[in-house]
Amino acid sequence: MPEDRAFREEVRTWLADNLTGEWAALKGLGGPGREHEAHAERLAWNRHLAAHGWTAVGWPEQYGGRGLNLWQQVIFHEEYARSGAPAGVNHLGEQLLGPTLIAFGTDEQQARFLPPIRDVEELWAQGYSEPDAGSDLANVQTRARLEAATGSGTEGEWVIDGQKVWTSLAHLSDWCFVVARTDAGSQRHHGLSFLLVPLRQDGVEIRPIEQLTSGSEFNEVFFTGARTDAANVVGEPGAGWGVAMGLLGFERGVSTLGQTVGFARELDSVVARARSNGAIDDPLVRDRLAGLKAELIAIRAFALRTLSLVQAGEDSAAGGGAGSIFKLAWAGWHKRLGEVAMEVAGAEGLVAGPGYDLDAHQRLFLFSRADTLYGGSDEIQKNILAERVLGLPREARA
């Protein structure tokens, strides 16, 4: 469409004009396994984007967004990835919580929380996983009770006790959306509530988890009498499972096509290394690289087809099993890319630089080992497809 081509040129031109000077040094920084890189500078860049209307691009205009249609959002994320612009610092707020508040939040919650998310003034973390409730989210044990107000002008507060783990960027965040059990005696997905909890308060302890990639973007978060206003529950108390699942539906939206652009860049860098060190002459290496290229083309085609179904109203971001299929496909592919990267590197890949300085391919290999676990493990994705899509009997539970 001519208007889409014109929009692509607008995005491409703006990024080229702005990723200069002080911003040029940020190209390629950040992202999974590298969130520790230039965080303050990337935060400033994200606020620069916000000032020019390039955050919350898919939010409706009445909520402060740009109101782009589905394909324009795809174009934006693709061009952003192609430009080498640094990874965002508030994906969880902008891409996940924002759309969730638009879908499930009250007018007051939308007015309070959406503007600072759009302007990148408040950063968010996700409080889902627990030591015994990782991929099995319905096993949440963190509890919250509603404490009545002691004075006038307040509705009371939720008091939260429990532990979350693998909480991305909690140490850099201002708020966390927390799934907590609010109905005493409830089990599984019943009696859960979706709470918005400030992290900078007494009663919240954040312990970074050091990773093999040398960063600490994941955290343990301990709530001991932590508090949030009674009004900071999204949806009805006890009905948070539906809100939590709605948020996960937004997790694999239009930004996934930008993700495939980043994957293509990583693959190109592995091919370039293979050419420079002669590994490309090995027919087995050459075959594996060609296979990865073909698979990535297929993954991108599947993502485009899924978005076409969304636009046509025949599917949703979470429905039809498309999200689970896409997660299985890209996670396995990225993990194999890391393995091939180490095969191409050869002996060089076995040794880190001074001070455990990892190169891009070593970091790719180490971090991609987690791809088939976080965001819902492969086993969970397969169970979703088997039970909810194919209608097979549920897995026996102890």
PDB file of N, CA and C in Angstrom, residues 43-44 46-48 50-51 55 89-90 112-124 172-175 200:
ATOM      1  N   LEU A  43      17.631   4.940  28.589  1.00  0.00           N
ATOM      2  CA  LEU A  43      16.441   5.580  29.155  1.00  0.00           C
ATOM      3  C   LEU A  43      16.256   6.973  28.559  1.00  0.00           C
ATOM      4  N   ALA A  44      17.337   7.722  28.451  1.00  0.00           N
ATOM      5  CA  ALA A  44      17.255   9.058  27.850  1.00  0.00           C
ATOM      6  C   ALA A  44      16.802   8.974  26.388  1.00  0.00           C
ATOM      7  N   ASN A  46      14.934   6.603  25.067  1.00  0.00           N
ATOM      8  CA  ASN A  46      13.511   6.255  25.059  1.00  0.00           C
ATOM      9  C   ASN A  46      12.639   7.465  25.363  1.00  0.00           C
ATOM     10  N   ARG A  47      13.103   8.337  26.221  1.00  0.00           N
ATOM     11  CA  ARG A  47      12.345   9.560  26.494  1.00  0.00           C
ATOM     12  C   ARG A  47      12.389  10.511  25.298  1.00  0.00           C
ATOM     13  N   HIS A  48      13.488  10.464  24.564  1.00  0.00           N
ATOM     14  CA  HIS A  48      13.579  11.230  23.313  1.00  0.00           C
ATOM     15  C   HIS A  48      12.554  10.702  22.308  1.00  0.00           C
ATOM     16  N   ALA A  50       9.755   9.232  23.087  1.00  0.00           N
ATOM     17  CA  ALA A  50       8.441   9.623  23.594  1.00  0.00           C
ATOM     18  C   ALA A  50       8.118  11.071  23.254  1.00  0.00           C
ATOM     19  N   ALA A  51       9.110  11.934  23.375  1.00  0.00           N
ATOM     20  CA  ALA A  51       8.888  13.353  23.089  1.00  0.00           C
ATOM     21  C   ALA A  51       8.516  13.599  21.638  1.00  0.00           C
ATOM     22  N   THR A  55       6.632   6.357  21.082  1.00  0.00           N
ATOM     23  CA  THR A  55       6.330   5.300  22.042  1.00  0.00           C
ATOM     24  C   THR A  55       4.823   5.087  22.021  1.00  0.00           C
ATOM     25  N   VAL A  89      13.760   0.251  27.253  1.00  0.00           N
ATOM     26  CA  VAL A  89      13.922  -0.010  28.681  1.00  0.00           C
ATOM     27  C   VAL A  89      12.591  -0.265  29.380  1.00  0.00           C
ATOM     28  N   ASN A  90      11.474  -0.139  28.662  1.00  0.00           N
ATOM     29  CA  ASN A  90      10.179  -0.299  29.337  1.00  0.00           C
ATOM     30  C   ASN A  90       9.215  -1.125  28.508  1.00  0.00           C
ATOM     31  N   ARG A 112      -4.080   7.511  35.571  1.00  0.00           N
ATOM     32  CA  ARG A 112      -2.924   7.564  36.466  1.00  0.00           C
ATOM     33  C   ARG A 112      -1.678   6.932  35.849  1.00  0.00           C
ATOM     34  N   PHE A 113      -1.819   5.772  35.195  1.00  0.00           N
ATOM     35  CA  PHE A 113      -0.643   4.996  34.831  1.00  0.00           C
ATOM     36  C   PHE A 113      -0.230   5.090  33.366  1.00  0.00           C
ATOM     37  N   LEU A 114      -1.154   5.323  32.454  1.00  0.00           N
ATOM     38  CA  LEU A 114      -0.771   5.307  31.038  1.00  0.00           C
ATOM     39  C   LEU A 114       0.165   6.454  30.643  1.00  0.00           C
ATOM     40  N   PRO A 115      -0.085   7.705  31.069  1.00  0.00           N
ATOM     41  CA  PRO A 115       0.831   8.776  30.640  1.00  0.00           C
ATOM     42  C   PRO A 115       2.281   8.564  31.051  1.00  0.00           C
ATOM     43  N   PRO A 116       2.576   8.183  32.312  1.00  0.00           N
ATOM     44  CA  PRO A 116       3.993   7.979  32.645  1.00  0.00           C
ATOM     45  C   PRO A 116       4.618   6.749  31.990  1.00  0.00           C
ATOM     46  N   ILE A 117       3.803   5.769  31.577  1.00  0.00           N
ATOM     47  CA  ILE A 117       4.349   4.664  30.792  1.00  0.00           C
ATOM     48  C   ILE A 117       4.726   5.171  29.407  1.00  0.00           C
ATOM     49  N   ARG A 118       3.803   5.897  28.767  1.00  0.00           N
ATOM     50  CA  ARG A 118       4.063   6.442  27.430  1.00  0.00           C
ATOM     51  C   ARG A 118       5.276   7.356  27.423  1.00  0.00           C
ATOM     52  N   ASP A 119       5.420   8.177  28.464  1.00  0.00           N
ATOM     53  CA  ASP A 119       6.517   9.139  28.539  1.00  0.00           C
ATOM     54  C   ASP A 119       7.789   8.540  29.110  1.00  0.00           C
ATOM     55  N   VAL A 120       7.770   7.262  29.458  1.00  0.00           N
ATOM     56  CA  VAL A 120       8.919   6.531  30.011  1.00  0.00           C
ATOM     57  C   VAL A 120       9.405   7.198  31.295  1.00  0.00           C
ATOM     58  N   GLU A 121       8.467   7.648  32.086  1.00  0.00           N
ATOM     59  CA  GLU A 121       8.778   8.262  33.376  1.00  0.00           C
ATOM     60  C   GLU A 121       8.656   7.262  34.518  1.00  0.00           C
ATOM     61  N   GLU A 122       7.918   6.181  34.312  1.00  0.00           N
ATOM     62  CA  GLU A 122       7.810   5.105  35.297  1.00  0.00           C
ATOM     63  C   GLU A 122       8.055   3.778  34.586  1.00  0.00           C
ATOM     64  N   LEU A 123       8.980   3.008  35.137  1.00  0.00           N
ATOM     65  CA  LEU A 123       9.352   1.721  34.538  1.00  0.00           C
ATOM     66  C   LEU A 123       8.684   0.587  35.310  1.00  0.00           C
ATOM     67  N   TRP A 124       8.375  -0.510  34.599  1.00  0.00           N
ATOM     68  CA  TRP A 124       7.594  -1.598  35.174  1.00  0.00           C
ATOM     69  C   TRP A 124       8.313  -2.933  35.085  1.00  0.00           C
ATOM     70  N   LEU A 172      15.603  -1.944  38.432  1.00  0.00           N
ATOM     71  CA  LEU A 172      15.592  -0.662  37.739  1.00  0.00           C
ATOM     72  C   LEU A 172      14.176  -0.087  37.606  1.00  0.00           C
ATOM     73  N   SER A 173      13.194  -0.795  38.158  1.00  0.00           N
ATOM     74  CA  SER A 173      11.794  -0.433  37.940  1.00  0.00           C
ATOM     75  C   SER A 173      11.198   0.312  39.121  1.00  0.00           C
ATOM     76  N   ASP A 174      10.146   1.043  38.814  1.00  0.00           N
ATOM     77  CA  ASP A 174       9.421   1.794  39.835  1.00  0.00           C
ATOM     78  C   ASP A 174       8.199   1.035  40.343  1.00  0.00           C
ATOM     79  N   TRP A 175       7.582   0.230  39.455  1.00  0.00           N
ATOM     80  CA  TRP A 175       6.350  -0.480  39.767  1.00  0.00           C
ATOM     81  C   TRP A 175       6.458  -1.910  39.267  1.00  0.00           C
ATOM     82  N   ARG A 200       9.427   0.908  45.230  1.00  0.00           N
ATOM     83  CA  ARG A 200      10.302   1.739  46.064  1.00  0.00           C
ATOM     84  C   ARG A 200       9.604   2.042  47.392  1.00  0.00           C
TER      85      ARG A 200
END
